[in-house]
MMTF fields as JSON, N, C-alpha, C and O atoms, coordinates in Angstrom:
{
  "mmtfVersion": "1.0.0",
  "mmtfProducer": "UNKNOWN",
  "numBonds": 319,
  "numAtoms": 320,
  "numGroups": 80,
  "numChains": 1,
  "numModels": 1,
  "chainsPerModel": [1],
  "groupsPerChain": [80],
  "chainIdList": ["A"],
  "bondAtomList": [4, 2, 8, 6, 12, 10, 16, 14, 20, 18, 24, 22, 28, 26, 32, 30, 36, 34, 40, 38, 44, 42, 48, 46, 52, 50, 56, 54, 60, 58, 64, 62, 68, 66, 72, 70, 76, 74, 80, 78, 84, 82, 88, 86, 92, 90, 96, 94, 100, 98, 104, 102, 108, 106, 112, 110, 116, 114, 120, 118, 124, 122, 128, 126, 132, 130, 136, 134, 140, 138, 144, 142, 148, 146, 152, 150, 156, 154, 160, 158, 164, 162, 168, 166, 172, 170, 176, 174, 180, 178, 184, 182, 188, 186, 192, 190, 196, 194, 200, 198, 204, 202, 208, 206, 212, 210, 216, 214, 220, 218, 224, 222, 228, 226, 232, 230, 236, 234, 240, 238, 244, 242, 248, 246, 252, 250, 256, 254, 260, 258, 264, 262, 268, 266, 272, 270, 276, 274, 280, 278, 284, 282, 288, 286, 292, 290, 296, 294, 300, 298, 304, 302, 308, 306, 312, 310, 316, 314],
  "bondOrderList": [1, 1, 1, 1, 1, 1, 1, 1, 1, 1, 1, 1, 1, 1, 1, 1, 1, 1, 1, 1, 1, 1, 1, 1, 1, 1, 1, 1, 1, 1, 1, 1, 1, 1, 1, 1, 1, 1, 1, 1, 1, 1, 1, 1, 1, 1, 1, 1, 1, 1, 1, 1, 1, 1, 1, 1, 1, 1, 1, 1, 1, 1, 1, 1, 1, 1, 1, 1, 1, 1, 1, 1, 1, 1, 1, 1, 1, 1, 1],
  "groupList": [{"groupName": "UNK", "atomNameList": ["N", "CA", "C", "O"], "elementList": ["N", "C", "C", "O"], "formalChargeList": [0, 0, 0, 0], "bondAtomList": [1, 0, 2, 1, 3, 2], "bondOrderList": [1, 1, 2], "singleLetterCode": "X", "chemCompType": "L-PEPTIDE LINKING"}],
  "groupTypeList": [0, 0, 0, 0, 0, 0, 0, 0, 0, 0, 0, 0, 0, 0, 0, 0, 0, 0, 0, 0, 0, 0, 0, 0, 0, 0, 0, 0, 0, 0, 0, 0, 0, 0, 0, 0, 0, 0, 0, 0, 0, 0, 0, 0, 0, 0, 0, 0, 0, 0, 0, 0, 0, 0, 0, 0, 0, 0, 0, 0, 0, 0, 0, 0, 0, 0, 0, 0, 0, 0, 0, 0, 0, 0, 0, 0, 0, 0, 0, 0],
  "groupIdList": [1, 2, 3, 4, 5, 6, 7, 8, 9, 10, 11, 12, 13, 14, 15, 16, 17, 18, 19, 20, 21, 22, 23, 24, 25, 26, 27, 28, 29, 30, 31, 32, 33, 34, 35, 36, 37, 38, 39, 40, 41, 42, 43, 44, 45, 46, 47, 48, 49, 50, 51, 52, 53, 54, 55, 56, 57, 58, 59, 60, 61, 62, 63, 64, 65, 66, 67, 68, 69, 70, 71, 72, 73, 74, 75, 76, 77, 78, 79, 80],
  "secStructList": [7, 7, 2, 2, 2, 2, 2, 2, 2, 2, 2, 2, 1, 1, 6, 6, 6, 6, 6, 6, 7, 3, 3, 3, 3, 3, 7, 6, 6, 1, 4, 4, 4, 3, 3, 3, 3, 3, 4, 4, 4, 3, 3, 3, 3, 7, 1, 1, 3, 3, 3, 3, 3, 3, 6, 6, 3, 3, 3, 3, 3, 3, 4, 4, 4, 3, 3, 3, 3, 3, 3, 6, 6, 3, 3, 3, 3, 3, 7, 7],
  "xCoordList": [88.27, 89.028, 90.279, 90.212, 91.417, 92.675, 93.038, 92.292, 94.19, 94.576, 94.829, 94.495, 95.406, 95.668, 94.359, 94.229, 93.397, 92.101, 91.397, 90.783, 91.487, 90.846, 91.492, 90.789, 92.811, 93.499, 93.157, 92.977, 93.066, 92.669, 91.235, 90.926, 90.375, 88.99, 88.956, 88.202, 89.765, 89.836, 90.429, 89.964, 91.451, 92.118, 91.184, 91.128, 90.462, 89.644, 88.182, 87.384, 87.815, 86.425, 85.982, 84.805, 86.9, 86.55, 86.701, 86.988, 86.508, 86.535, 87.86, 87.889, 88.939, 90.266, 90.269, 90.907, 89.555, 89.474, 90.814, 91.083, 91.66, 92.973, 93.788, 94.531, 93.655, 94.404, 94.056, 94.903, 92.831, 92.403, 92.55, 92.23, 93.032, 93.152, 94.348, 95.289, 94.278, 95.396, 95.63, 94.715, 96.872, 97.234, 98.212, 99.301, 97.825, 98.697, 99.46, 98.872, 100.791, 101.629, 102.456, 102.667, 102.914, 103.878, 105.237, 105.715, 105.857, 107.146, 108.019, 107.91, 108.873, 109.73, 110.573, 111.189, 110.593, 111.38, 110.592, 111.022, 109.448, 108.586, 107.823, 107.737, 107.273, 106.465, 105.35, 104.594, 105.256, 104.296, 104.464, 103.553, 105.617, 105.906, 104.899, 104.657, 104.312, 103.328, 103.699, 104.293, 103.334, 103.521, 102.293, 101.766, 101.842, 100.691, 101.19, 101.961, 100.738, 101.086, 99.858, 98.761, 100.052, 98.966, 98.762, 99.72, 97.519, 97.2, 97.892, 98.238, 98.098, 98.747, 100.24, 100.884, 100.804, 102.195, 102.322, 103.432, 101.19, 101.218, 101.373, 100.509, 102.479, 102.802, 102.253, 101.818, 102.277, 101.867, 101.448, 101.997, 100.471, 100.05, 100.527, 99.927, 101.61, 102.18, 101.548, 100.594, 102.082, 101.536, 101.751, 100.83, 102.952, 103.252, 103.576, 103.659, 103.759, 104.176, 103.41, 102.935, 103.3, 102.88, 104.13, 104.964, 104.246, 105.393, 104.993, 103.991, 105.798, 105.45, 106.58, 107.758, 106.206, 107.189, 107.581, 106.728, 108.876, 109.374, 110.499, 110.975, 110.933, 112.048, 113.328, 114.167, 113.469, 114.651, 114.466, 115.341, 113.35, 113.047, 111.895, 111.181, 111.726, 110.637, 110.994, 112.106, 110.04, 110.239, 109.104, 107.997, 109.399, 108.395, 107.943, 108.766, 106.648, 106.1, 105.223, 104.246, 105.562, 104.754, 103.37, 103.208, 102.384, 101.005, 100.795, 99.918, 101.594, 101.384, 101.723, 101.386, 102.381, 102.676, 101.542, 101.587, 100.541, 99.422, 98.564, 98.141, 98.318, 97.504, 96.082, 95.135, 95.933, 94.613, 94.566, 95.56, 93.388, 93.142, 91.893, 90.858, 91.995, 90.82, 90.713, 91.707, 89.487, 89.212, 87.927, 87.008, 87.887, 86.71, 86.346, 85.173, 87.344, 87.106, 86.551, 86.2, 86.463, 85.939, 87.025, 87.797, 87.07, 87.993, 87.366, 86.269, 88.077, 87.568, 88.107, 87.452, 89.301, 89.923, 90.844, 91.536, 90.853, 91.75, 92.253, 91.491, 93.552, 94.147, 93.606, 93.541, 93.223, 92.697, 93.683, 93.419],
  "yCoordList": [104.83, 103.596, 103.848, 104.417, 103.42, 103.589, 102.355, 101.376, 102.4, 101.275, 99.985, 98.903, 100.077, 98.864, 98.181, 96.962, 98.975, 98.419, 97.785, 96.725, 98.437, 97.886, 96.562, 95.612, 96.49, 95.244, 94.133, 92.982, 94.465, 93.463, 93.0, 91.822, 93.905, 93.536, 92.54, 91.567, 92.784, 91.854, 90.513, 89.455, 90.564, 89.332, 88.452, 87.24, 89.045, 88.277, 88.188, 87.562, 88.802, 88.802, 87.529, 87.38, 86.611, 85.35, 85.438, 86.501, 84.323, 84.218, 84.658, 85.021, 84.633, 84.993, 86.314, 86.434, 87.294, 88.582, 89.301, 90.023, 89.113, 89.765, 89.231, 89.983, 87.953, 87.341, 87.973, 88.039, 88.432, 89.011, 90.53, 91.151, 91.134, 92.59, 93.087, 92.345, 94.357, 95.06, 96.326, 97.117, 96.5, 97.637, 98.509, 98.061, 99.741, 100.688, 101.488, 102.066, 101.513, 102.234, 103.299, 103.24, 104.263, 105.253, 104.567, 104.069, 104.541, 103.86, 104.746, 104.716, 105.524, 106.471, 105.744, 104.718, 106.283, 105.707, 104.788, 104.503, 104.323, 103.49, 104.412, 105.613, 103.881, 104.721, 105.414, 104.765, 106.717, 107.558, 107.47, 107.827, 106.999, 106.821, 105.91, 106.058, 104.968, 104.047, 102.61, 102.33, 101.712, 100.28, 99.567, 99.95, 98.545, 97.766, 96.456, 95.725, 96.179, 94.939, 94.038, 94.46, 92.813, 91.831, 91.34, 91.178, 91.112, 90.667, 89.381, 89.199, 88.481, 87.213, 87.384, 86.434, 88.575, 88.858, 89.437, 89.599, 89.747, 90.281, 89.107, 88.235, 89.101, 87.991, 88.192, 87.243, 89.447, 89.734, 91.195, 92.061, 91.451, 92.817, 93.16, 92.748, 93.916, 94.292, 95.561, 96.086, 96.044, 97.24, 98.499, 99.3, 98.679, 99.881, 99.627, 100.557, 98.357, 97.976, 96.743, 95.954, 96.592, 95.298, 94.648, 95.313, 93.359, 92.593, 91.96, 91.251, 92.229, 91.843, 91.023, 91.334, 89.977, 89.174, 89.925, 90.477, 89.941, 90.57, 89.703, 88.802, 89.955, 89.175, 89.265, 88.365, 90.356, 90.55, 90.0, 90.174, 89.343, 88.833, 89.608, 90.334, 89.449, 90.123, 91.59, 91.905, 92.479, 93.907, 94.421, 93.882, 95.474, 96.123, 97.4, 98.217, 97.563, 98.769, 99.456, 98.871, 100.692, 101.398, 101.725, 102.023, 101.662, 101.901, 103.297, 103.488, 104.284, 105.641, 105.765, 106.775, 104.766, 104.788, 104.218, 104.305, 103.644, 103.076, 104.205, 105.1, 104.145, 105.152, 104.662, 105.449, 103.353, 102.826, 101.325, 100.618, 100.856, 99.423, 99.085, 99.735, 98.061, 97.617, 96.103, 95.395, 95.626, 94.187, 93.996, 94.812, 92.917, 92.595, 93.738, 93.936, 94.481, 95.564, 96.837, 97.764, 96.904, 98.094, 98.719, 98.018, 100.036, 100.749, 100.768, 101.293, 100.188, 100.1, 101.202, 101.61, 101.681, 102.735, 103.526, 102.955, 104.842, 105.709, 106.812, 107.398, 107.084, 108.153, 109.488, 109.755, 110.314, 111.636, 112.716, 113.895],
  "zCoordList": [118.267, 118.197, 117.367, 116.277, 117.893, 117.19, 116.374, 116.36, 115.688, 114.831, 115.608, 115.123, 116.791, 117.578, 117.964, 117.858, 118.408, 118.795, 117.6, 117.726, 116.437, 115.243, 114.84, 114.493, 114.882, 114.536, 115.526, 115.126, 116.812, 117.801, 117.575, 117.754, 117.191, 116.885, 115.722, 115.756, 114.704, 113.576, 114.011, 113.587, 114.854, 115.294, 116.116, 115.906, 117.037, 117.969, 117.555, 118.253, 116.43, 115.988, 115.304, 114.978, 115.082, 114.429, 112.929, 112.378, 112.283, 110.823, 110.198, 109.022, 110.948, 110.426, 109.66, 108.614, 110.188, 109.495, 109.432, 108.472, 110.447, 110.408, 109.236, 108.604, 108.943, 107.843, 106.494, 105.604, 106.341, 105.062, 105.016, 104.002, 106.102, 106.162, 105.353, 105.074, 104.99, 104.36, 105.172, 105.401, 105.599, 106.438, 105.661, 105.303, 105.404, 104.702, 105.744, 106.657, 105.592, 106.55, 105.839, 104.627, 106.611, 106.138, 106.099, 107.118, 104.924, 104.747, 103.863, 102.637, 104.49, 103.759, 102.715, 103.004, 101.51, 100.43, 99.519, 98.401, 99.982, 99.129, 98.174, 98.428, 97.094, 96.198, 96.983, 97.705, 96.837, 97.566, 99.084, 99.831, 99.536, 100.966, 101.664, 102.861, 100.925, 101.494, 101.154, 100.113, 102.058, 101.84, 102.389, 103.433, 101.7, 102.157, 102.75, 102.127, 103.956, 104.649, 104.635, 105.002, 104.213, 104.222, 105.655, 106.411, 106.007, 107.36, 107.764, 108.931, 106.801, 107.154, 107.448, 107.893, 107.208, 107.566, 108.974, 109.481, 109.605, 110.97, 111.932, 112.013, 112.652, 113.551, 114.953, 115.606, 115.412, 116.785, 116.884, 116.202, 117.74, 118.022, 119.428, 120.421, 119.493, 120.779, 121.318, 120.744, 122.416, 123.062, 122.221, 122.062, 121.685, 120.915, 119.458, 118.656, 119.122, 117.771, 117.319, 118.135, 116.001, 115.471, 114.897, 114.284, 115.1, 114.621, 113.296, 113.208, 112.263, 110.896, 110.282, 110.46, 109.561, 108.829, 107.563, 106.867, 107.272, 106.051, 105.494, 106.185, 104.262, 103.703, 104.543, 104.503, 105.302, 106.145, 107.553, 108.401, 107.813, 109.15, 109.761, 109.069, 111.043, 111.747, 111.991, 112.414, 111.721, 111.977, 112.848, 112.835, 113.605, 114.439, 113.747, 113.333, 113.626, 113.013, 114.055, 114.523, 114.424, 115.417, 114.862, 113.679, 115.745, 115.322, 114.743, 113.901, 115.185, 114.676, 113.186, 112.568, 112.602, 111.163, 110.314, 109.087, 110.943, 110.185, 109.634, 110.365, 108.331, 107.658, 107.419, 107.441, 107.188, 106.837, 107.099, 106.939, 107.504, 107.676, 106.886, 107.034, 106.043, 105.301, 105.352, 105.51, 105.216, 105.171, 104.377, 104.443, 103.635, 102.81, 101.858, 101.542, 101.406, 100.462, 101.07, 100.34, 102.397, 103.071, 103.938, 104.592, 103.933, 104.814, 106.203, 106.396, 107.167, 108.533, 109.427, 110.386, 109.112, 109.9, 108.991, 108.148, 109.164, 108.395, 109.314, 110.083, 109.221, 110.024, 109.542, 108.342, 110.491, 110.119, 110.473, 110.237]
}
């Protein structure tokens, strides 16, 4: 299962699990080149990108930049 499938599972699994998720992405220039996106900032899960709300407006983040997905304090998916 890849990151897109895991995020869709959280979105459609009920109990607003996507809202409570934390998604760590590769973000060049950030501390340790990582940034954590809160699930409630994810606006849409597209075919190749997730659409995320940011202070600069909506941005597209490709799924291949996702390093880790966690929810409820558990790591559900990690890039190997």
